[in-house]
């Protein structure tokens, strides 16, 4: 794996390259270094060596921090991460919640089994098959499919991925506005979900969890588009009823919907 540190649109892993965007390039924070070393550590545990491509000063900063990282010290997540500033309102990732988004038909099955499941467990096929599928556009390695993935709570990436897989192509601006239909969002408090015994930090996502996440034990809030109320009303388990809310999609696009949902989750009484 190649780790490229610089000025990119966002942080992402694509076709065996980890593109790490810094919030204030060329300066690098301890949090950003930690995510790079998390990525390197995860990849090495799965038999893949990493090479870092960056300025000499950034490489020195990473090397100087290695002893602290290897001693097991962790930097607390910032309240806001500004590596990606695409969202119109927040101009960054708010870190109080993480979210997993599912299409309507998958959400029905999620409620039936009571858990978010990794693709290998969900679909009951080997990771080698999932890796070879055309929808694996990023060419993710096999082990990636053993995990449930999460985005930050105010991010639109989950719904965007749902749309991409539905359309089997990258969505247009019209797909994300005029024809946008939200999925079901499962929200988790970051400071709680990090305690999950199978939580893994791999530097790209806020975290991911191996095999499955039992909803009744971990989920904080579930948001279902009001238009789908009839689909779910009869199948919601009793122990999740108090955590489920239906919201109208009266928004102009995916960004406005993401903002509306996040603000609702953040402000509701617990």
PDB file of C-alpha atoms in Angstrom:
ATOM      1  CA  UNK A   1       0.000   0.000   0.000  1.00  0.00           C
ATOM      2  CA  UNK A   2       1.146   3.501  -0.823  1.00  0.00           C
ATOM      3  CA  UNK A   3       0.353   6.305   1.637  1.00  0.00           C
ATOM      4  CA  UNK A   4       0.320   9.663  -0.136  1.00  0.00           C
ATOM      5  CA  UNK A   5       0.109  12.696   2.147  1.00  0.00           C
ATOM      6  CA  UNK A   6      -0.787  16.009   0.583  1.00  0.00           C
ATOM      7  CA  UNK A   7      -3.507  18.344  -0.620  1.00  0.00           C
ATOM      8  CA  UNK A   8      -6.374  16.213  -1.965  1.00  0.00           C
ATOM      9  CA  UNK A   9     -10.141  16.675  -2.100  1.00  0.00           C
ATOM     10  CA  UNK A  10     -10.560  14.352   0.867  1.00  0.00           C
ATOM     11  CA  UNK A  11      -9.009  11.429   2.713  1.00  0.00           C
ATOM     12  CA  UNK A  12      -9.757   8.104   1.022  1.00  0.00           C
ATOM     13  CA  UNK A  13      -8.329   4.723   0.101  1.00  0.00           C
ATOM     14  CA  UNK A  14      -8.554   3.877  -3.603  1.00  0.00           C
ATOM     15  CA  UNK A  15      -6.862   1.162  -5.652  1.00  0.00           C
ATOM     16  CA  UNK A  16      -4.076   0.381  -3.147  1.00  0.00           C
ATOM     17  CA  UNK A  17      -3.340   4.044  -2.400  1.00  0.00           C
ATOM     18  CA  UNK A  18      -4.252   5.818   0.852  1.00  0.00           C
ATOM     19  CA  UNK A  19      -4.699   9.493   0.004  1.00  0.00           C
ATOM     20  CA  UNK A  20      -4.317  11.376   3.273  1.00  0.00           C
ATOM     21  CA  UNK A  21      -5.439  14.984   3.191  1.00  0.00           C
ATOM     22  CA  UNK A  22      -4.109  17.221   5.965  1.00  0.00           C
ATOM     23  CA  UNK A  23      -6.358  19.875   7.465  1.00  0.00           C
ATOM     24  CA  UNK A  24      -3.579  22.470   7.322  1.00  0.00           C
ATOM     25  CA  UNK A  25      -1.023  21.221   4.801  1.00  0.00           C
ATOM     26  CA  UNK A  26       1.980  21.061   5.061  1.00  0.00           C
ATOM     27  CA  UNK A  27       1.544  20.972   8.850  1.00  0.00           C
ATOM     28  CA  UNK A  28       0.483  17.671  10.394  1.00  0.00           C
ATOM     29  CA  UNK A  29      -1.245  17.133  13.749  1.00  0.00           C
ATOM     30  CA  UNK A  30      -0.761  14.270  16.193  1.00  0.00           C
ATOM     31  CA  UNK A  31      -4.286  13.087  15.369  1.00  0.00           C
ATOM     32  CA  UNK A  32      -3.423  12.932  11.676  1.00  0.00           C
ATOM     33  CA  UNK A  33      -0.195  11.092  12.415  1.00  0.00           C
ATOM     34  CA  UNK A  34      -2.140   8.608  14.538  1.00  0.00           C
ATOM     35  CA  UNK A  35      -4.523   7.850  11.671  1.00  0.00           C
ATOM     36  CA  UNK A  36      -1.589   7.270   9.316  1.00  0.00           C
ATOM     37  CA  UNK A  37       0.050   4.891  11.785  1.00  0.00           C
ATOM     38  CA  UNK A  38      -3.312   3.176  12.378  1.00  0.00           C
ATOM     39  CA  UNK A  39      -3.542   2.569   8.635  1.00  0.00           C
ATOM     40  CA  UNK A  40       0.023   1.298   8.468  1.00  0.00           C
ATOM     41  CA  UNK A  41      -0.531  -1.007  11.462  1.00  0.00           C
ATOM     42  CA  UNK A  42      -3.794  -2.418  10.069  1.00  0.00           C
ATOM     43  CA  UNK A  43      -2.253  -3.085   6.680  1.00  0.00           C
ATOM     44  CA  UNK A  44       0.779  -4.794   8.195  1.00  0.00           C
ATOM     45  CA  UNK A  45      -1.465  -7.050  10.299  1.00  0.00           C
ATOM     46  CA  UNK A  46      -3.063  -8.153   7.046  1.00  0.00           C
ATOM     47  CA  UNK A  47       0.200  -8.850   5.278  1.00  0.00           C
ATOM     48  CA  UNK A  48       0.562  -5.615   3.325  1.00  0.00           C
ATOM     49  CA  UNK A  49       3.561  -3.323   3.739  1.00  0.00           C
ATOM     50  CA  UNK A  50       3.210   0.432   3.378  1.00  0.00           C
ATOM     51  CA  UNK A  51       5.366   3.114   1.812  1.00  0.00           C
ATOM     52  CA  UNK A  52       4.895   6.764   2.756  1.00  0.00           C
ATOM     53  CA  UNK A  53       5.151   9.462   0.108  1.00  0.00           C
ATOM     54  CA  UNK A  54       5.372  12.917   1.703  1.00  0.00           C
ATOM     55  CA  UNK A  55       7.656  15.863   2.334  1.00  0.00           C
ATOM     56  CA  UNK A  56      10.744  15.268   4.475  1.00  0.00           C
ATOM     57  CA  UNK A  57       9.325  17.319   7.343  1.00  0.00           C
ATOM     58  CA  UNK A  58       6.117  15.259   7.417  1.00  0.00           C
ATOM     59  CA  UNK A  59       8.016  11.970   7.297  1.00  0.00           C
ATOM     60  CA  UNK A  60      10.229  13.166  10.187  1.00  0.00           C
ATOM     61  CA  UNK A  61       7.179  14.149  12.236  1.00  0.00           C
ATOM     62  CA  UNK A  62       5.662  10.690  11.713  1.00  0.00           C
ATOM     63  CA  UNK A  63       8.900   8.891  12.590  1.00  0.00           C
ATOM     64  CA  UNK A  64       9.369  11.033  15.717  1.00  0.00           C
ATOM     65  CA  UNK A  65       5.882  10.083  16.904  1.00  0.00           C
ATOM     66  CA  UNK A  66       6.232   6.330  16.339  1.00  0.00           C
ATOM     67  CA  UNK A  67       7.603   5.545  19.805  1.00  0.00           C
ATOM     68  CA  UNK A  68       4.617   7.269  21.441  1.00  0.00           C
ATOM     69  CA  UNK A  69       2.179   5.412  19.177  1.00  0.00           C
ATOM     70  CA  UNK A  70       3.877   2.060  19.746  1.00  0.00           C
ATOM     71  CA  UNK A  71       3.675   2.642  23.515  1.00  0.00           C
ATOM     72  CA  UNK A  72      -0.101   2.515  23.149  1.00  0.00           C
ATOM     73  CA  UNK A  73      -0.917   6.169  23.767  1.00  0.00           C
ATOM     74  CA  UNK A  74      -3.953   7.464  21.849  1.00  0.00           C
ATOM     75  CA  UNK A  75      -4.827  11.012  20.829  1.00  0.00           C
ATOM     76  CA  UNK A  76      -8.453  11.938  21.532  1.00  0.00           C
ATOM     77  CA  UNK A  77     -10.528  12.606  18.436  1.00  0.00           C
ATOM     78  CA  UNK A  78     -10.979  16.333  17.732  1.00  0.00           C
ATOM     79  CA  UNK A  79     -14.528  17.666  18.051  1.00  0.00           C
ATOM     80  CA  UNK A  80     -14.312  18.603  14.382  1.00  0.00           C
ATOM     81  CA  UNK A  81     -12.054  17.252  11.634  1.00  0.00           C
ATOM     82  CA  UNK A  82     -11.448  19.563   8.672  1.00  0.00           C
ATOM     83  CA  UNK A  83      -9.666  17.219   6.266  1.00  0.00           C
ATOM     84  CA  UNK A  84     -12.868  17.242   4.191  1.00  0.00           C
ATOM     85  CA  UNK A  85     -14.767  20.545   4.018  1.00  0.00           C
ATOM     86  CA  UNK A  86     -17.320  19.587   1.348  1.00  0.00           C
ATOM     87  CA  UNK A  87     -20.488  19.923   3.461  1.00  0.00           C
ATOM     88  CA  UNK A  88     -21.950  23.420   3.081  1.00  0.00           C
ATOM     89  CA  UNK A  89     -22.809  24.067   6.733  1.00  0.00           C
ATOM     90  CA  UNK A  90     -20.188  22.344   8.868  1.00  0.00           C
ATOM     91  CA  UNK A  91     -17.114  22.535   6.624  1.00  0.00           C
ATOM     92  CA  UNK A  92     -15.795  19.455   8.357  1.00  0.00           C
ATOM     93  CA  UNK A  93     -16.656  16.185  10.080  1.00  0.00           C
ATOM     94  CA  UNK A  94     -18.407  16.410  13.453  1.00  0.00           C
ATOM     95  CA  UNK A  95     -17.207  13.552  15.631  1.00  0.00           C
ATOM     96  CA  UNK A  96     -19.865  13.096  18.322  1.00  0.00           C
ATOM     97  CA  UNK A  97     -21.686  10.456  16.225  1.00  0.00           C
ATOM     98  CA  UNK A  98     -20.867   7.874  13.592  1.00  0.00           C
ATOM     99  CA  UNK A  99     -23.406   6.526  11.139  1.00  0.00           C
ATOM    100  CA  UNK A 100     -24.080   3.488   8.962  1.00  0.00           C
ATOM    101  CA  UNK A 101     -26.566   3.917   6.095  1.00  0.00           C
ATOM    102  CA  UNK A 102     -28.555   1.104   4.481  1.00  0.00           C
ATOM    103  CA  UNK A 103     -30.962   1.008   1.523  1.00  0.00           C
ATOM    104  CA  UNK A 104     -34.601   0.414   2.465  1.00  0.00           C
ATOM    105  CA  UNK A 105     -34.666  -3.265   1.446  1.00  0.00           C
ATOM    106  CA  UNK A 106     -31.498  -4.002   3.440  1.00  0.00           C
ATOM    107  CA  UNK A 107     -32.790  -2.108   6.471  1.00  0.00           C
ATOM    108  CA  UNK A 108     -35.827  -4.409   6.569  1.00  0.00           C
ATOM    109  CA  UNK A 109     -33.525  -7.414   6.850  1.00  0.00           C
ATOM    110  CA  UNK A 110     -31.337  -5.632   9.399  1.00  0.00           C
ATOM    111  CA  UNK A 111     -34.334  -5.232  11.704  1.00  0.00           C
ATOM    112  CA  UNK A 112     -35.248  -8.875  11.164  1.00  0.00           C
ATOM    113  CA  UNK A 113     -31.804 -10.114  12.234  1.00  0.00           C
ATOM    114  CA  UNK A 114     -31.240  -7.363  14.813  1.00  0.00           C
ATOM    115  CA  UNK A 115     -27.724  -6.425  13.754  1.00  0.00           C
ATOM    116  CA  UNK A 116     -25.563  -4.622  11.244  1.00  0.00           C
ATOM    117  CA  UNK A 117     -23.442  -7.296   9.611  1.00  0.00           C
ATOM    118  CA  UNK A 118     -20.234  -7.271   7.609  1.00  0.00           C
ATOM    119  CA  UNK A 119     -20.709  -8.027   3.881  1.00  0.00           C
ATOM    120  CA  UNK A 120     -19.227 -11.534   4.179  1.00  0.00           C
ATOM    121  CA  UNK A 121     -21.675 -12.424   6.955  1.00  0.00           C
ATOM    122  CA  UNK A 122     -24.612 -10.495   5.483  1.00  0.00           C
ATOM    123  CA  UNK A 123     -24.408 -12.068   2.063  1.00  0.00           C
ATOM    124  CA  UNK A 124     -22.925 -15.411   3.099  1.00  0.00           C
ATOM    125  CA  UNK A 125     -20.252 -15.441   0.409  1.00  0.00           C
ATOM    126  CA  UNK A 126     -16.441 -15.457   0.628  1.00  0.00           C
ATOM    127  CA  UNK A 127     -14.517 -12.186   0.614  1.00  0.00           C
ATOM    128  CA  UNK A 128     -12.788 -13.293  -2.572  1.00  0.00           C
ATOM    129  CA  UNK A 129     -16.135 -13.177  -4.388  1.00  0.00           C
ATOM    130  CA  UNK A 130     -16.969  -9.716  -3.003  1.00  0.00           C
ATOM    131  CA  UNK A 131     -13.566  -8.365  -3.955  1.00  0.00           C
ATOM    132  CA  UNK A 132     -14.038  -9.500  -7.561  1.00  0.00           C
ATOM    133  CA  UNK A 133     -17.427  -7.796  -7.978  1.00  0.00           C
ATOM    134  CA  UNK A 134     -17.653  -4.765 -10.250  1.00  0.00           C
ATOM    135  CA  UNK A 135     -19.138  -2.663  -7.455  1.00  0.00           C
ATOM    136  CA  UNK A 136     -15.792  -2.905  -5.649  1.00  0.00           C
ATOM    137  CA  UNK A 137     -14.656   0.096  -7.668  1.00  0.00           C
ATOM    138  CA  UNK A 138     -12.000   1.067  -5.127  1.00  0.00           C
ATOM    139  CA  UNK A 139     -10.378  -2.392  -5.417  1.00  0.00           C
ATOM    140  CA  UNK A 140     -10.611  -2.954  -1.661  1.00  0.00           C
ATOM    141  CA  UNK A 141      -8.677  -5.967  -0.293  1.00  0.00           C
ATOM    142  CA  UNK A 142     -10.572  -9.067   0.840  1.00  0.00           C
ATOM    143  CA  UNK A 143     -10.305  -8.370   4.578  1.00  0.00           C
ATOM    144  CA  UNK A 144     -12.190  -5.071   4.194  1.00  0.00           C
ATOM    145  CA  UNK A 145     -15.382  -7.069   3.592  1.00  0.00           C
ATOM    146  CA  UNK A 146     -15.206  -8.623   7.069  1.00  0.00           C
ATOM    147  CA  UNK A 147     -16.207  -5.329   8.690  1.00  0.00           C
ATOM    148  CA  UNK A 148     -19.191  -3.056   9.243  1.00  0.00           C
ATOM    149  CA  UNK A 149     -18.163   0.418   8.057  1.00  0.00           C
ATOM    150  CA  UNK A 150     -19.035   3.780   9.603  1.00  0.00           C
ATOM    151  CA  UNK A 151     -18.885   7.417   8.499  1.00  0.00           C
ATOM    152  CA  UNK A 152     -19.037  10.496  10.707  1.00  0.00           C
ATOM    153  CA  UNK A 153     -22.553  11.464  11.760  1.00  0.00           C
ATOM    154  CA  UNK A 154     -22.987  14.575   9.607  1.00  0.00           C
ATOM    155  CA  UNK A 155     -21.484  12.985   6.485  1.00  0.00           C
ATOM    156  CA  UNK A 156     -23.436  12.234   3.315  1.00  0.00           C
ATOM    157  CA  UNK A 157     -21.076   9.445   2.193  1.00  0.00           C
ATOM    158  CA  UNK A 158     -23.365   6.617   3.352  1.00  0.00           C
ATOM    159  CA  UNK A 159     -26.351   7.783   1.331  1.00  0.00           C
ATOM    160  CA  UNK A 160     -24.095   8.524  -1.636  1.00  0.00           C
ATOM    161  CA  UNK A 161     -22.774   4.953  -1.556  1.00  0.00           C
ATOM    162  CA  UNK A 162     -26.335   3.573  -1.401  1.00  0.00           C
ATOM    163  CA  UNK A 163     -27.205   5.619  -4.495  1.00  0.00           C
ATOM    164  CA  UNK A 164     -24.054   4.544  -6.344  1.00  0.00           C
ATOM    165  CA  UNK A 165     -24.812   0.879  -5.780  1.00  0.00           C
ATOM    166  CA  UNK A 166     -28.438   1.340  -6.788  1.00  0.00           C
ATOM    167  CA  UNK A 167     -27.534   3.151 -10.016  1.00  0.00           C
ATOM    168  CA  UNK A 168     -24.348   1.123 -10.636  1.00  0.00           C
ATOM    169  CA  UNK A 169     -22.545   4.348 -11.565  1.00  0.00           C
ATOM    170  CA  UNK A 170     -21.367   7.573  -9.969  1.00  0.00           C
ATOM    171  CA  UNK A 171     -24.389   9.783  -9.211  1.00  0.00           C
ATOM    172  CA  UNK A 172     -24.950  13.086 -10.986  1.00  0.00           C
ATOM    173  CA  UNK A 173     -25.898  16.324  -9.235  1.00  0.00           C
ATOM    174  CA  UNK A 174     -29.506  15.632 -10.251  1.00  0.00           C
ATOM    175  CA  UNK A 175     -29.323  12.162  -8.642  1.00  0.00           C
ATOM    176  CA  UNK A 176     -28.237  13.827  -5.406  1.00  0.00           C
ATOM    177  CA  UNK A 177     -30.939  16.501  -5.475  1.00  0.00           C
ATOM    178  CA  UNK A 178     -34.070  16.151  -7.622  1.00  0.00           C
ATOM    179  CA  UNK A 179     -34.136  12.346  -7.561  1.00  0.00           C
ATOM    180  CA  UNK A 180     -32.506  11.820  -4.165  1.00  0.00           C
ATOM    181  CA  UNK A 181     -34.179   9.191  -1.959  1.00  0.00           C
ATOM    182  CA  UNK A 182     -32.618   8.650   1.487  1.00  0.00           C
ATOM    183  CA  UNK A 183     -31.724   5.343   3.039  1.00  0.00           C
ATOM    184  CA  UNK A 184     -32.098   4.365   6.695  1.00  0.00           C
ATOM    185  CA  UNK A 185     -29.427   5.813   8.970  1.00  0.00           C
ATOM    186  CA  UNK A 186     -28.186   4.050  12.095  1.00  0.00           C
ATOM    187  CA  UNK A 187     -26.431   6.444  14.497  1.00  0.00           C
ATOM    188  CA  UNK A 188     -24.009   5.511  17.266  1.00  0.00           C
ATOM    189  CA  UNK A 189     -22.321   7.727  19.829  1.00  0.00           C
ATOM    190  CA  UNK A 190     -18.635   7.693  18.975  1.00  0.00           C
ATOM    191  CA  UNK A 191     -17.441   7.606  22.592  1.00  0.00           C
ATOM    192  CA  UNK A 192     -19.587   4.487  23.166  1.00  0.00           C
ATOM    193  CA  UNK A 193     -19.098   2.509  19.943  1.00  0.00           C
ATOM    194  CA  UNK A 194     -15.297   2.730  20.279  1.00  0.00           C
ATOM    195  CA  UNK A 195     -15.723   0.417  23.283  1.00  0.00           C
ATOM    196  CA  UNK A 196     -17.086  -2.380  21.085  1.00  0.00           C
ATOM    197  CA  UNK A 197     -14.806  -5.430  21.502  1.00  0.00           C
ATOM    198  CA  UNK A 198     -14.406  -5.776  17.725  1.00  0.00           C
ATOM    199  CA  UNK A 199     -13.773  -2.092  16.984  1.00  0.00           C
ATOM    200  CA  UNK A 200     -10.840  -1.490  14.662  1.00  0.00           C
ATOM    201  CA  UNK A 201      -9.069   1.742  13.779  1.00  0.00           C
ATOM    202  CA  UNK A 202      -7.606   1.639  10.282  1.00  0.00           C
ATOM    203  CA  UNK A 203      -7.017   5.313   9.669  1.00  0.00           C
ATOM    204  CA  UNK A 204      -9.443   5.951   6.816  1.00  0.00           C
ATOM    205  CA  UNK A 205     -12.852   5.586   8.490  1.00  0.00           C
ATOM    206  CA  UNK A 206     -13.762   6.795  12.000  1.00  0.00           C
ATOM    207  CA  UNK A 207     -13.718   3.073  12.873  1.00  0.00           C
ATOM    208  CA  UNK A 208     -15.011  -0.239  11.589  1.00  0.00           C
ATOM    209  CA  UNK A 209     -16.269  -3.303  13.471  1.00  0.00           C
ATOM    210  CA  UNK A 210     -15.590  -6.909  12.601  1.00  0.00           C
ATOM    211  CA  UNK A 211     -18.496  -9.273  11.854  1.00  0.00           C
ATOM    212  CA  UNK A 212     -21.513  -7.502  13.365  1.00  0.00           C
ATOM    213  CA  UNK A 213     -22.970  -4.854  15.658  1.00  0.00           C
ATOM    214  CA  UNK A 214     -26.051  -5.835  17.678  1.00  0.00           C
ATOM    215  CA  UNK A 215     -28.461  -2.913  17.462  1.00  0.00           C
ATOM    216  CA  UNK A 216     -30.157  -3.300  20.839  1.00  0.00           C
ATOM    217  CA  UNK A 217     -26.781  -3.096  22.588  1.00  0.00           C
ATOM    218  CA  UNK A 218     -25.206  -0.210  20.699  1.00  0.00           C
ATOM    219  CA  UNK A 219     -27.425   1.903  18.439  1.00  0.00           C
ATOM    220  CA  UNK A 220     -28.374   5.381  19.686  1.00  0.00           C
ATOM    221  CA  UNK A 221     -30.849   6.631  17.069  1.00  0.00           C
ATOM    222  CA  UNK A 222     -32.316   5.249  13.855  1.00  0.00           C
ATOM    223  CA  UNK A 223     -33.723   7.625  11.240  1.00  0.00           C
ATOM    224  CA  UNK A 224     -36.205   6.309   8.654  1.00  0.00           C
ATOM    225  CA  UNK A 225     -37.640   8.512   5.876  1.00  0.00           C
ATOM    226  CA  UNK A 226     -41.325   9.157   6.627  1.00  0.00           C
ATOM    227  CA  UNK A 227     -42.304   7.929   3.166  1.00  0.00           C
ATOM    228  CA  UNK A 228     -41.213   4.437   4.243  1.00  0.00           C
ATOM    229  CA  UNK A 229     -43.158   4.348   7.523  1.00  0.00           C
ATOM    230  CA  UNK A 230     -45.604   1.682   6.300  1.00  0.00           C
ATOM    231  CA  UNK A 231     -42.749  -0.627   5.335  1.00  0.00           C
ATOM    232  CA  UNK A 232     -41.264  -0.648   8.841  1.00  0.00           C
ATOM    233  CA  UNK A 233     -44.134  -0.057  11.255  1.00  0.00           C
ATOM    234  CA  UNK A 234     -44.999  -3.725  11.700  1.00  0.00           C
ATOM    235  CA  UNK A 235     -41.434  -5.092  11.878  1.00  0.00           C
ATOM    236  CA  UNK A 236     -39.708  -2.785  14.369  1.00  0.00           C
ATOM    237  CA  UNK A 237     -38.518  -4.806  17.397  1.00  0.00           C
ATOM    238  CA  UNK A 238     -39.907  -3.622  20.737  1.00  0.00           C
ATOM    239  CA  UNK A 239     -36.467  -2.921  22.196  1.00  0.00           C
ATOM    240  CA  UNK A 240     -35.694  -0.460  19.374  1.00  0.00           C
ATOM    241  CA  UNK A 241     -38.999   1.434  19.242  1.00  0.00           C
ATOM    242  CA  UNK A 242     -37.836   4.305  21.476  1.00  0.00           C
ATOM    243  CA  UNK A 243     -34.774   4.868  19.296  1.00  0.00           C
ATOM    244  CA  UNK A 244     -36.570   5.064  15.938  1.00  0.00           C
ATOM    245  CA  UNK A 245     -37.773   8.301  14.360  1.00  0.00           C
ATOM    246  CA  UNK A 246     -39.384   9.086  11.014  1.00  0.00           C
ATOM    247  CA  UNK A 247     -38.368  12.305   9.278  1.00  0.00           C
ATOM    248  CA  UNK A 248     -39.827  13.944   6.171  1.00  0.00           C
ATOM    249  CA  UNK A 249     -37.448  14.363   3.267  1.00  0.00           C
ATOM    250  CA  UNK A 250     -38.422  17.942   2.493  1.00  0.00           C
ATOM    251  CA  UNK A 251     -34.843  18.783   1.578  1.00  0.00           C
ATOM    252  CA  UNK A 252     -33.400  20.052  -1.683  1.00  0.00           C
ATOM    253  CA  UNK A 253     -30.506  17.615  -1.825  1.00  0.00           C
ATOM    254  CA  UNK A 254     -28.362  15.028  -0.033  1.00  0.00           C
ATOM    255  CA  UNK A 255     -26.430  17.726   1.839  1.00  0.00           C
ATOM    256  CA  UNK A 256     -29.532  19.333   3.321  1.00  0.00           C
ATOM    257  CA  UNK A 257     -30.907  15.909   4.302  1.00  0.00           C
ATOM    258  CA  UNK A 258     -27.634  14.985   6.008  1.00  0.00           C
ATOM    259  CA  UNK A 259     -27.718  18.246   7.945  1.00  0.00           C
ATOM    260  CA  UNK A 260     -31.356  17.807   8.974  1.00  0.00           C
ATOM    261  CA  UNK A 261     -30.865  14.250  10.187  1.00  0.00           C
ATOM    262  CA  UNK A 262     -27.651  14.982  12.084  1.00  0.00           C
ATOM    263  CA  UNK A 263     -29.132  18.040  13.815  1.00  0.00           C
ATOM    264  CA  UNK A 264     -32.169  16.003  14.871  1.00  0.00           C
ATOM    265  CA  UNK A 265     -30.047  13.207  16.320  1.00  0.00           C
ATOM    266  CA  UNK A 266     -27.735  15.622  18.106  1.00  0.00           C
ATOM    267  CA  UNK A 267     -30.526  17.654  19.685  1.00  0.00           C
ATOM    268  CA  UNK A 268     -33.018  14.986  20.749  1.00  0.00           C
ATOM    269  CA  UNK A 269     -33.435  14.161  24.430  1.00  0.00           C
ATOM    270  CA  UNK A 270     -31.837  10.895  25.582  1.00  0.00           C
TER     271      UNK A 270
END
